Short mmCIF file of C-alpha atoms and ligand atoms in Angstrom, two decimals:
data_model
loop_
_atom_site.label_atom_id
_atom_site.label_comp_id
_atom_site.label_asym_id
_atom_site.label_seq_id
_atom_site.Cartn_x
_atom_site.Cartn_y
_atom_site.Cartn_z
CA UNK A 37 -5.69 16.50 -2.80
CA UNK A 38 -8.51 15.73 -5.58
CA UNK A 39 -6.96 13.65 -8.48
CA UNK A 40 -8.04 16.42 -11.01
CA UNK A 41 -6.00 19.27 -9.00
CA UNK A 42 -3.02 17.15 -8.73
CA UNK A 43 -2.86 16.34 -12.30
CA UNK A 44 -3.64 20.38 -13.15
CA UNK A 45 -0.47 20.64 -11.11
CA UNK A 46 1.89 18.22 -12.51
CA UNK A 47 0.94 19.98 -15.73
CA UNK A 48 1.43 23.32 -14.76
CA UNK A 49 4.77 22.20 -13.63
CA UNK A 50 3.85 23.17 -9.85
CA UNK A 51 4.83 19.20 -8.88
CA UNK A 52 7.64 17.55 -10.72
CA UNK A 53 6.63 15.19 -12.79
CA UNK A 54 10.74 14.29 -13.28
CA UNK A 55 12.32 12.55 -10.17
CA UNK A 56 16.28 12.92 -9.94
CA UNK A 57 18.13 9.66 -10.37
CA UNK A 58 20.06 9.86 -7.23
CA UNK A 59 18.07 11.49 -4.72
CA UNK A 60 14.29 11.02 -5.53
CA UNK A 61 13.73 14.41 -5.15
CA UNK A 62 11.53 16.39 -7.94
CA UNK A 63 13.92 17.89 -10.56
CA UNK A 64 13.07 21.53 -12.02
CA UNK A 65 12.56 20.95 -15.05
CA UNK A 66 12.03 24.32 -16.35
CA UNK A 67 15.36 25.50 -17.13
CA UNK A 68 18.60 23.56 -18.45
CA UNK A 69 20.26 21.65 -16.72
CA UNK A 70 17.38 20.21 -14.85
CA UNK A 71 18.27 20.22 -10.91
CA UNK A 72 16.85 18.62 -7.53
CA UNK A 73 16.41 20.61 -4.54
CA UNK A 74 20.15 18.05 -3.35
CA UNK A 75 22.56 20.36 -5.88
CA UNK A 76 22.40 16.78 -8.41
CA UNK A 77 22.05 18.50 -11.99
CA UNK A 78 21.66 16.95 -14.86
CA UNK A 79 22.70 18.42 -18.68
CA UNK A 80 20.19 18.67 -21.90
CA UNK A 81 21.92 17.27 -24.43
CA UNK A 82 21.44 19.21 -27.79
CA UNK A 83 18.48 17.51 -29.09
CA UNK A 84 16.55 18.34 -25.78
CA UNK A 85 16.48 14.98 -23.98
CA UNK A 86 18.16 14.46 -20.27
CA UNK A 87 20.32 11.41 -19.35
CA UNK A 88 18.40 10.48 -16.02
CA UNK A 89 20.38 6.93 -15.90
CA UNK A 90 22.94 7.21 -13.53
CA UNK A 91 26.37 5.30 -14.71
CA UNK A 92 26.33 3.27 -11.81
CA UNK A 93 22.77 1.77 -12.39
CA UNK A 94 24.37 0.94 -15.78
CA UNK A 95 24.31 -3.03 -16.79
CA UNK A 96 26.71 -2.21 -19.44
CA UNK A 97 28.03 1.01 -21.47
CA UNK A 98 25.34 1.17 -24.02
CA UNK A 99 22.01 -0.86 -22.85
CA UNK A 100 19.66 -1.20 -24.87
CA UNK A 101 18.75 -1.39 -28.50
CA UNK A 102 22.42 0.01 -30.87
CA UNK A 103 22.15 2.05 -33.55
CA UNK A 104 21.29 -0.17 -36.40
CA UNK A 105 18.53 -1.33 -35.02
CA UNK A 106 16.88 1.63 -33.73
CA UNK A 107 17.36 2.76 -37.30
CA UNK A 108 15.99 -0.32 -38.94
CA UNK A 109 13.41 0.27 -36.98
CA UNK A 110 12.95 4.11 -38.03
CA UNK A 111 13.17 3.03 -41.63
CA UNK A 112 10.44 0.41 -41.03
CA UNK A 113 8.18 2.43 -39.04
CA UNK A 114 8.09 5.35 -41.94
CA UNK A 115 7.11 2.69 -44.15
CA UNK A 116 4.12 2.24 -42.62
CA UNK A 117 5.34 -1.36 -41.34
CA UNK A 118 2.70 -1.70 -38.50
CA UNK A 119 0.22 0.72 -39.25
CA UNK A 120 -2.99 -1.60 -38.24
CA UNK A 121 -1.18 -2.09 -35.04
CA UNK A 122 -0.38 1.71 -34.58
CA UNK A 123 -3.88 2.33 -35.49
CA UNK A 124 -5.49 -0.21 -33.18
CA UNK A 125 -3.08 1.13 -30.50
CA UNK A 126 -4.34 5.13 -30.99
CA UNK A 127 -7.80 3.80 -31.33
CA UNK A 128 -7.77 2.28 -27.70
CA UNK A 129 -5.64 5.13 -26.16
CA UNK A 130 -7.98 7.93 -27.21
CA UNK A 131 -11.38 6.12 -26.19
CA UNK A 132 -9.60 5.13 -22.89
CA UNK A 133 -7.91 8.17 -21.96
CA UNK A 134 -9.40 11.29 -19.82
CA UNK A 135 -11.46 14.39 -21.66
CA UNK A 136 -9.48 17.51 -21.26
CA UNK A 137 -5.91 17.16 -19.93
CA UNK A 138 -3.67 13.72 -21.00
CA UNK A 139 -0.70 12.59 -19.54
CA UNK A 140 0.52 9.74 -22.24
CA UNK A 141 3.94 8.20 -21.20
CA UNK A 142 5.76 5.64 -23.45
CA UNK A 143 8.28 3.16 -21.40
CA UNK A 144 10.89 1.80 -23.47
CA UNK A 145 9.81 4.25 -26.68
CA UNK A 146 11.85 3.35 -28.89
CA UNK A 147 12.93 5.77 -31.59
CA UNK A 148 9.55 6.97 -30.70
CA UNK A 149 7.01 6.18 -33.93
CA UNK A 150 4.08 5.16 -31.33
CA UNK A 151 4.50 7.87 -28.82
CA UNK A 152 4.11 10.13 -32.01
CA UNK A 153 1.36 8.47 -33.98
CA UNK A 154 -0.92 8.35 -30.56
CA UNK A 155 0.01 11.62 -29.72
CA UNK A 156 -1.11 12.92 -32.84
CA UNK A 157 -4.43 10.55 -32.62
CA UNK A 158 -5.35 12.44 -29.10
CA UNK A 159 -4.09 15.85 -30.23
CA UNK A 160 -6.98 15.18 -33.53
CA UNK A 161 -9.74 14.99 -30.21
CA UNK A 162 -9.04 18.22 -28.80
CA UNK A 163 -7.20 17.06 -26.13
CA UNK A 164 -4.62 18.62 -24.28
CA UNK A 165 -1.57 16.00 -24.49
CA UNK A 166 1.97 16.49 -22.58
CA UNK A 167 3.50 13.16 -24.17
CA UNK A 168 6.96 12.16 -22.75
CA UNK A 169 8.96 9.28 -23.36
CA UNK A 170 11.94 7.25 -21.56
CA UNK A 171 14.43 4.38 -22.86
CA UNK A 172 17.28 2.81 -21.65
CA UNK A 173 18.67 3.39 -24.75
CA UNK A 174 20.91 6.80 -25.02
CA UNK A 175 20.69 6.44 -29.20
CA UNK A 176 16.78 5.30 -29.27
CA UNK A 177 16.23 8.53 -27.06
CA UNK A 178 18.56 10.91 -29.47
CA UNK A 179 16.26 9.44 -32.72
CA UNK A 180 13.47 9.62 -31.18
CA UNK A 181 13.65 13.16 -29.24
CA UNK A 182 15.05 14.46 -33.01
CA UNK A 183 11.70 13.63 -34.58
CA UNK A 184 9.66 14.13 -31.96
CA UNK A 185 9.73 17.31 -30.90
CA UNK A 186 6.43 17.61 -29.23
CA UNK A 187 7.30 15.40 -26.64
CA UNK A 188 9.67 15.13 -23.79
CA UNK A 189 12.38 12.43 -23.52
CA UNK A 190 14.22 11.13 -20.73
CA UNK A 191 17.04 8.11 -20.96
CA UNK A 192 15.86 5.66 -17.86
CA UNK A 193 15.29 2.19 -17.50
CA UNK A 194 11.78 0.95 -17.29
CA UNK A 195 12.16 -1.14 -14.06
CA UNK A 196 13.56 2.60 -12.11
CA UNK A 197 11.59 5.37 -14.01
CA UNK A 198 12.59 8.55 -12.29
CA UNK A 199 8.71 9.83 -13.02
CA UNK A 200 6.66 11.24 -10.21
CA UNK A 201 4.02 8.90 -8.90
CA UNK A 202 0.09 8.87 -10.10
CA UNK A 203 1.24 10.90 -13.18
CA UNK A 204 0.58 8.90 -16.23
CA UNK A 205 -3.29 8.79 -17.85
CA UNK A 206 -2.19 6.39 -20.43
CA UNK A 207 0.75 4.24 -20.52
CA UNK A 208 2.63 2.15 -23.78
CA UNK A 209 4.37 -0.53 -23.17
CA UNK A 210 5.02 -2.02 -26.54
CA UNK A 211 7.83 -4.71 -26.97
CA UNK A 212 9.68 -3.19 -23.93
CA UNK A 213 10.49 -4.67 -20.91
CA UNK A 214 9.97 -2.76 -17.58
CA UNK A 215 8.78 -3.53 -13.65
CA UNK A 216 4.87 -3.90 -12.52
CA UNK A 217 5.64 -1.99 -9.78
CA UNK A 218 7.13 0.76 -11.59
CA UNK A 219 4.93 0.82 -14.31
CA UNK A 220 1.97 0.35 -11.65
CA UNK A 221 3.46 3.58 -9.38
CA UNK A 222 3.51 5.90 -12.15
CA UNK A 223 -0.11 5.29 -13.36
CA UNK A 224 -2.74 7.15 -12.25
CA UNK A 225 -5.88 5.33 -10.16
CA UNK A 226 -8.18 5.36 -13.39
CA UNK A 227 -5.25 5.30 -15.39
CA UNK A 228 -4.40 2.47 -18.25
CA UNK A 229 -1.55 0.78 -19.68
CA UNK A 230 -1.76 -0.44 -23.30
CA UNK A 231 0.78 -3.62 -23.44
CA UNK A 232 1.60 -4.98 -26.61
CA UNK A 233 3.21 -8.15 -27.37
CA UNK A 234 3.99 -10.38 -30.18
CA UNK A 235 1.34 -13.21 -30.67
CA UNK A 236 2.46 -16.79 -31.05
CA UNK A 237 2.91 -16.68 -35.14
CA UNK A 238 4.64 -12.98 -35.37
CA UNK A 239 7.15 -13.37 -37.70
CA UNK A 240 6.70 -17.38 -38.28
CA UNK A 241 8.25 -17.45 -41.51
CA UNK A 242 11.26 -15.82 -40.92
CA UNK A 243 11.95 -18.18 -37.88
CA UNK A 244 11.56 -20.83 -39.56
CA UNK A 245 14.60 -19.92 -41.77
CA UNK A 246 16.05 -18.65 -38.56
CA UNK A 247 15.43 -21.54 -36.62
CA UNK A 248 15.74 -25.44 -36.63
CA UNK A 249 12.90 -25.71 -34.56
CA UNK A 250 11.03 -22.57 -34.60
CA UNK A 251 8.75 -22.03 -31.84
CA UNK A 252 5.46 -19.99 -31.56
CA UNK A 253 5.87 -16.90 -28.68
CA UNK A 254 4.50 -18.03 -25.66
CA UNK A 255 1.47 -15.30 -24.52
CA UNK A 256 2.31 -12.50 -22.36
CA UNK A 257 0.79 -13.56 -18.69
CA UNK A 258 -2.48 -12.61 -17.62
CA UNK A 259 -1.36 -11.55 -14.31
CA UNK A 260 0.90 -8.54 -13.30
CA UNK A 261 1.88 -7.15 -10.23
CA UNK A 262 -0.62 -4.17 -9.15
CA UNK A 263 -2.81 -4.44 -12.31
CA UNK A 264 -5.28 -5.86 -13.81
CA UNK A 265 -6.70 -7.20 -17.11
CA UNK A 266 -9.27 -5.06 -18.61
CA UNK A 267 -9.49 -6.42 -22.29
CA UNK A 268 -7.43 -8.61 -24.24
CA UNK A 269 -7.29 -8.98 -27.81
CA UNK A 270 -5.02 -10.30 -31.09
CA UNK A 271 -4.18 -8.24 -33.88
CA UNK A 272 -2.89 -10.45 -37.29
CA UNK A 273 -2.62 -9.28 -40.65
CA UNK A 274 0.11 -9.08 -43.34
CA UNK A 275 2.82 -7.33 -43.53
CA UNK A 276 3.76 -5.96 -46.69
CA UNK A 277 7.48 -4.86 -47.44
CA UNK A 278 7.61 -2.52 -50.24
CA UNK A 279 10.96 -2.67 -50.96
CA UNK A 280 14.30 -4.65 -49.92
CA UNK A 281 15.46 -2.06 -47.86
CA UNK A 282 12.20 -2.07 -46.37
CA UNK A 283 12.38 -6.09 -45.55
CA UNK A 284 15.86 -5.56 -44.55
CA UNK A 285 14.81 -2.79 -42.10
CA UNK A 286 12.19 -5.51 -40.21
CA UNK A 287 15.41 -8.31 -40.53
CA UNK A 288 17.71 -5.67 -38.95
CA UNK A 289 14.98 -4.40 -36.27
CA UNK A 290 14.40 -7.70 -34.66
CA UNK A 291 16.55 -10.40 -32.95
CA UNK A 292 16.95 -11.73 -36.45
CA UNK A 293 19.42 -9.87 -37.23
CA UNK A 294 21.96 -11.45 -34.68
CA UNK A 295 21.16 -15.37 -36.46
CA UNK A 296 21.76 -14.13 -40.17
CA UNK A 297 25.33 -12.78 -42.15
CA UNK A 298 24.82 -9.55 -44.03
CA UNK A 299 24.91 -11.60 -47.37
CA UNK A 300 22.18 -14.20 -46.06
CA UNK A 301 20.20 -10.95 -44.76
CA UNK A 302 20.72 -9.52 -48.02
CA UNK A 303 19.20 -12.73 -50.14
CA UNK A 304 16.71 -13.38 -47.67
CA UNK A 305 15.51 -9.70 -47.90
CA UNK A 306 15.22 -10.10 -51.65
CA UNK A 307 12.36 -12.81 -51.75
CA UNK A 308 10.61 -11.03 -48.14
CA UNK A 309 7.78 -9.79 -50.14
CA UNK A 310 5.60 -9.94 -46.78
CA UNK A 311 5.85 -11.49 -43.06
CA UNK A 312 3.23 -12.89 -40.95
CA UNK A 313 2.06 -9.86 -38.20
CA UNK A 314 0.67 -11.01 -34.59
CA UNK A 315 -0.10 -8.61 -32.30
CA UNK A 316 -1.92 -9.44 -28.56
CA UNK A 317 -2.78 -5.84 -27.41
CA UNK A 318 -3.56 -6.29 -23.51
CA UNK A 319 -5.48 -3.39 -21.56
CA UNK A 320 -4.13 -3.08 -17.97
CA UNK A 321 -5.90 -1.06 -15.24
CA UNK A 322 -4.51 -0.44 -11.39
CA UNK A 323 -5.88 -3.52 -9.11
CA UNK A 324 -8.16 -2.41 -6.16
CA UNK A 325 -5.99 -2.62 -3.30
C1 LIG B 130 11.71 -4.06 -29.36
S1 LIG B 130 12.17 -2.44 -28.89
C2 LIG B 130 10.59 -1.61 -28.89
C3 LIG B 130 10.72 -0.10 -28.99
C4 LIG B 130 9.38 0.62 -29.21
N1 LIG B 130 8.48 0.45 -28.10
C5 LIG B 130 8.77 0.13 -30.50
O1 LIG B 130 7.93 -0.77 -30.42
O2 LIG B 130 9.12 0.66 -31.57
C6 LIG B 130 12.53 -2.62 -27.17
C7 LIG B 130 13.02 -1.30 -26.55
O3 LIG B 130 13.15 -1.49 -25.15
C8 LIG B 130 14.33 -0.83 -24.76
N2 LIG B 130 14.74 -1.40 -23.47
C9 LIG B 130 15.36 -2.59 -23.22
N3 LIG B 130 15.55 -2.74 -21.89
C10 LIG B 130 15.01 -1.63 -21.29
C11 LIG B 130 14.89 -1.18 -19.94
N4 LIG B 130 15.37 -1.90 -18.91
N5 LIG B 130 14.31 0.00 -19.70
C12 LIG B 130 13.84 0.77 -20.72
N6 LIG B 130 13.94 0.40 -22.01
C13 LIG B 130 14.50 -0.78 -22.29
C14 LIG B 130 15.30 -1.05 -25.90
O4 LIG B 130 16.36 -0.14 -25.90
C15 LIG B 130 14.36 -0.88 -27.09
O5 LIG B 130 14.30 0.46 -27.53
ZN1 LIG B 131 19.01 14.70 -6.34
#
């Protein structure tokens, strides 16, 4: 089948873009709960997101980024916390993604902010955007399907997404883990995942109170399974917190929060006027097999 008329049919719902957890078979996704064609059904919980991570492929009870974090990392994100990076991100999705029909898929989302913001970007071009979003992360998936109600959310992990093959146009992978192979099986042939990771001085000043010997992140490889590198690039500038709430929102967001007590976070959020932000934004396309 022609690549345009199978992606007119995953849209149209005629093939199922939503694989069930425990069979691999397409789930029907048009009515609650969503079912395969095997009797396994699976509930919409009241915010309109489906719980397609089976208990048994569960690591622990609640993988995942908790609560606080995901909303530290609300509170940061509606401060505007990243916005060169969420602009640089929507900027490279909409020149790289399809005319007409988009598929945009964000693999460990989050609370959602990015799926949003480059939803909204490609919406602005007169595309036609379905936008759906996964995370291993029950509460990240419960913020982030509350605010974002244009898009659809599914609670997976990103190393087993239970998404169709050759579905996505445009992928987001932004400080999430998840599988090459996966990510690589999901992707359309002249489809593109935008991978962002934190450059080697992200943060630098709050590791070094963090750390005794605070070292630089290493950069993300240059070689993944089933892709390859299309562009590669590094984002800095500052980041200004507008408020202590605001610095203690990027404290609690991060791995940080783990090293500090809540009255060292406290102080330290008092004098966090601004942080260093490093961004490498890598463009991945499928490798010719
Ligand atoms: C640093 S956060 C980034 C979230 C979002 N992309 C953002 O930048 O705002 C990492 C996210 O990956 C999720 N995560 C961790 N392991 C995962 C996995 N195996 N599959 C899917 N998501 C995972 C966490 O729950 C968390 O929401
Ligand atoms: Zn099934």
């Amino acid at each position: 089948m022609p690549g345009y008329l199978l992606h007119f049919r995953i849209l149209t719902g005629e093939i199922k873009m939503w694989l069930c957890p425990l069979c691999g078979e397409g789930l029907n996704s048009n009515s609650a709960p969503w079912r395969c064609s095997n009797g396994h059904s699976f509930d919409m919980s009241r915010r309109g997101y489906v719980n397609l991570l089976p208990v048994h492929k569960k690591a622990s009870k609640a993988p995942g980024d908790n609560k606080s974090m995901i909303s530290a990392r609300r509170c940061f994100h509606a401060n505007c916390g990243f916005a060169p990076l969420m602009d640089r991100i929507a900027q490279l999705a909409v020149s790289l993604a399809p005319e007409g029909d988009v598929m945009l898929y964000d693999a460990g989302c989050g609370e959602g902010a990015y799926l949003a913001f480059v939803r909204e970007a490609m919406v602005s071009t007169r595309r036609s955007v379905k936008a759906a979003g996964s995370d291993i992360s029950k509460v990240a998936i419960d913020f982030a399907a509350k605010q974002v109600t244009a898009a659809q959310f599914v609670v997976a992990s990103s190393f087993d997404l239970p998404v169709a093959s050759d579905t996505a146009d445009i992928i987001l992978q932004i400080f999430a883990p998840g599988d090459d192979t996966e990510l690589c099986r999901i992707l359309r042939n002249d489809g593109t995942v935008i991978h962002v990771a934190p450059g080697e001085n992200h943060l630098l000043s709050l590791k070094q109170v963090a750390y005794d010997i605070p070292r630089p992140h290493a950069l993300p490889p240059d070689r993944r399974n089933g892709l390859k590198l299309l562009s590669r690039e590094r984002l800095q500038f500052t980041l200004e917190l507008v408020s202590v709430e605001h610095a203690m929102a990027l404290i609690n967001m991060t791995p940080f929060t783990w090293r500090f007590s809540e009255a060292q976070k406290q102080s330290l959020a008092q004098e966090l006027n601004e942080a260093e932000g490093d961004f490498v934004i890598s463009v991945w396309k499928k490798a010719d097999k």
